[in-house]
Structure formats: C-alpha cells, structure tokens
Short mmCIF file of C-alpha atoms in Angstrom, two decimals:
data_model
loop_
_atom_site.label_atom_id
_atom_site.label_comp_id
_atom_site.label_asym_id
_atom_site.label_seq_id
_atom_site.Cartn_x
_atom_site.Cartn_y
_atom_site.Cartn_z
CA UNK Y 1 -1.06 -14.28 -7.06
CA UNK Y 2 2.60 -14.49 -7.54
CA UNK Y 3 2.47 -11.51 -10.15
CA UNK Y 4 2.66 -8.53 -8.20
CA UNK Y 5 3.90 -6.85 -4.92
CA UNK Y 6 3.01 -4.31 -2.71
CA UNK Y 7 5.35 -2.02 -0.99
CA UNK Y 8 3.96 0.57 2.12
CA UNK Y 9 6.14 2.38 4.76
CA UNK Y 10 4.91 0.15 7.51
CA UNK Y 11 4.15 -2.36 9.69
CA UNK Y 12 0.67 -0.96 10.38
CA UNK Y 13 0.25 0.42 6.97
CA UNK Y 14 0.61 -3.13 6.34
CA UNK Y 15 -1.87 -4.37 8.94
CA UNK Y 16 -4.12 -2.21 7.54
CA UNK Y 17 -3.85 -3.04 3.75
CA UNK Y 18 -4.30 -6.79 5.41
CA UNK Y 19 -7.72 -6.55 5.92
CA UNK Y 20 -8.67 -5.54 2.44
CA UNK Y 21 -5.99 -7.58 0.16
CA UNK Y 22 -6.16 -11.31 0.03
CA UNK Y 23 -4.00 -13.05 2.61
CA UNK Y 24 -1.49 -14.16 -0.19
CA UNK Y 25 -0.72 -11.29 -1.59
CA UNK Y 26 3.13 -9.87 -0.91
CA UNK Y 27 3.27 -6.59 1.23
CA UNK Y 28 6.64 -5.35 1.77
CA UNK Y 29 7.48 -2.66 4.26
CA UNK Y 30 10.18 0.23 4.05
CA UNK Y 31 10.40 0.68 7.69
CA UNK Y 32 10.52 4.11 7.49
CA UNK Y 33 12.73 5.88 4.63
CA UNK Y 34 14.89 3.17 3.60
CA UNK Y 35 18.55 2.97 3.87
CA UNK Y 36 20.62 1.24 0.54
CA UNK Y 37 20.78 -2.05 2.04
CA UNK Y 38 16.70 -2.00 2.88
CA UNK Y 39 16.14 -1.15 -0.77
CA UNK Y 40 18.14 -4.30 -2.06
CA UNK Y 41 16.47 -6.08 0.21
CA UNK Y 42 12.94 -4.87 -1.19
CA UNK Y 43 14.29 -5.61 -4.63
CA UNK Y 44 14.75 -8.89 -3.76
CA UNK Y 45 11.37 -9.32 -1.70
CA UNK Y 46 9.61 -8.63 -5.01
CA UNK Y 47 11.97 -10.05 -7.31
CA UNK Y 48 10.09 -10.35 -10.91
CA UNK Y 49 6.82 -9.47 -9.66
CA UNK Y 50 4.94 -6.03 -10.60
CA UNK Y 51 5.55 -3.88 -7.81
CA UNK Y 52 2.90 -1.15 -6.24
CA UNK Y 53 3.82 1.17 -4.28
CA UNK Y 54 1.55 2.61 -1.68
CA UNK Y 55 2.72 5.29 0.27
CA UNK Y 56 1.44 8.23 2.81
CA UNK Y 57 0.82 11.53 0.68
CA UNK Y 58 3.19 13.46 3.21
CA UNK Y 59 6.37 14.91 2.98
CA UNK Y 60 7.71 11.52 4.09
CA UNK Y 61 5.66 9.35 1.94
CA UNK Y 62 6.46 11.85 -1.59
CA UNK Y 63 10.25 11.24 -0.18
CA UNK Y 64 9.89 7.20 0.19
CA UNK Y 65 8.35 6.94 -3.24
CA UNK Y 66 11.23 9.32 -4.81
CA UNK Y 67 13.41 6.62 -3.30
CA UNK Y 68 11.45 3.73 -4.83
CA UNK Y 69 10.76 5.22 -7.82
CA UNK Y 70 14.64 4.85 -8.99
CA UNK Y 71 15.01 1.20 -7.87
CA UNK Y 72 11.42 0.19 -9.21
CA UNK Y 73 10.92 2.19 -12.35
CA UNK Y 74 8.14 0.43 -13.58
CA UNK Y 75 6.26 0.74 -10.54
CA UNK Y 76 2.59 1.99 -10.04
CA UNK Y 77 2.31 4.22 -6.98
CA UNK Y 78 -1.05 4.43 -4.93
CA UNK Y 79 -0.92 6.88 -2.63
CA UNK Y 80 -3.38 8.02 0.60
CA UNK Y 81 -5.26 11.41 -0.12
CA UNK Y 82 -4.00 14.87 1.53
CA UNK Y 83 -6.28 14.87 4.86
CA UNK Y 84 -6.19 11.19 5.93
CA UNK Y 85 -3.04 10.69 8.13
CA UNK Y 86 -1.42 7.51 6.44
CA UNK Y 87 -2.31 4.88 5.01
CA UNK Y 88 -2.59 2.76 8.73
CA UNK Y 89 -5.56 5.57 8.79
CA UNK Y 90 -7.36 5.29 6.09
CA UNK Y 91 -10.83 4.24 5.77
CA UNK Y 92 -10.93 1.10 4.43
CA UNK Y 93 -13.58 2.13 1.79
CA UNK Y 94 -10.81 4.63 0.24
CA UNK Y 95 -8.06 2.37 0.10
CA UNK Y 96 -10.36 0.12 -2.00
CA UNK Y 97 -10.89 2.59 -4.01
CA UNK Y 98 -7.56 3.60 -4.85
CA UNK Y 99 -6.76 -0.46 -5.04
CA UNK Y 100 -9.69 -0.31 -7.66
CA UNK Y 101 -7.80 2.59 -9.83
CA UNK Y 102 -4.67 0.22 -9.67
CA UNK Y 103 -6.56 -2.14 -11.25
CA UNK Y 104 -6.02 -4.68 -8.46
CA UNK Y 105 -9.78 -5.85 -8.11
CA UNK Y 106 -8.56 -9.58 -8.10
CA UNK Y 107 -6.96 -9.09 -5.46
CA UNK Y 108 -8.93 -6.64 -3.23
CA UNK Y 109 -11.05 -8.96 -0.63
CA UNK Y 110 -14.47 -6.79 0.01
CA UNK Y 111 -16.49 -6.62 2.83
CA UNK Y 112 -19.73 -8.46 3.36
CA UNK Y 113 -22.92 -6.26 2.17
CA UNK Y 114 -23.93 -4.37 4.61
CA UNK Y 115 -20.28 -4.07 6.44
CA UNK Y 116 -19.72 -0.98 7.73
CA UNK Y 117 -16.63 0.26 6.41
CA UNK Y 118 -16.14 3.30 8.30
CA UNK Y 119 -15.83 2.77 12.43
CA UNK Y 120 -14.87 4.44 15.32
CA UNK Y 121 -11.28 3.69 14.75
CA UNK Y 122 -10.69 5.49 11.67
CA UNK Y 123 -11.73 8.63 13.68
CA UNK Y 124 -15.01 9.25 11.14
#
C-alpha cells in the first residue's frame, strides 16, 4: 500500500478518514493552509506515491487544494459535499463513497453488515 497518499487539512480530518482507510495507508495533514516550508514537507511525506487530496468544500478547503494543486499536479482531489461541515464531519457512509469514486476500494476498510454508519456524532 506504498502506492498512494492521502493529504486532508487535519488532524481530525485525519482521525476521521482513520476509521474507514486501512491502518497503513499514508494520511498527511496541512495543518491548516500551509506555509512553503509545510508544502515541501508534504512533498516529501508522499514522495513517489500517487497523492489524493481530500479537502473541506469551503472557502478554506477550495484555497488548500489551489495550494496543492501546483505542488501535486497529478493529484486527484476528493472533496466533502457543500452542507457537511468538513471532512472530521462527515458521515462515514459519504466519505466511502467519495473514496469509492477515487477508485480507492482496496484500500477503503468497510463496516461490518449491519453497522450503523450514521450516529449521534455526526449530528444526523
């Protein structure tokens, strides 16, 4: 699982990716909009692997992937839908689903049958 990398804004966006990606697969944060220096740094977190970025589809997130987008042109960007605030809010069932459209099914780790996907925490 060495062939791609994921990059979100956070360290909960992260947490919450987690719990539907298989434990070895990279998931880089931005920490917010990154600087120069946390960009190089990125570039070298993912070195030669595919990179995906997933980002918040906010004013913030559109300007983190701008960002990205010059210092990983070949990237894929995933991105939360307008209504769900952030991807560390996102029902887990939707960020499958957009994992699914990446084409990252190898990597997606789905819940047990039966599972409820949606809980009191994502505020459904």
């Amino acid at each position: 699982m060495d062939d791609i990398a994921i990059i979100v804004e956070g360290k909960n966006d992260r947490s919450r990716l987690r719990r539907v990606l298989a434990e070895e697969t990279p998931i880089f944060c931005t920490m917010g909009t990154p600087g120069v220096n946390q960009i190089e740094k990125l570039r070298r977190q993912v070195g030669d692997r595919h990179a995906y970025i997933f980002t918040d589809n906010d004013a913030s997130g559109r300007r983190i992937r701008g960002m990205l987008r010059d210092a990983f042109p070949d990237a894929d960007h995933i991105h939360t839908r307008r209504g769900f605030p952030g991807v560390e809010k996102t029902p887990e069932e939707y960020l499958i689903e957009q994992l699914e459209k990446a084409g990252l099914e190898e990597y997606i780790v789905y819940p047990a049958q039966g599972t409820a996907l949606w809980s009191k925490e994502d505020g459904f």
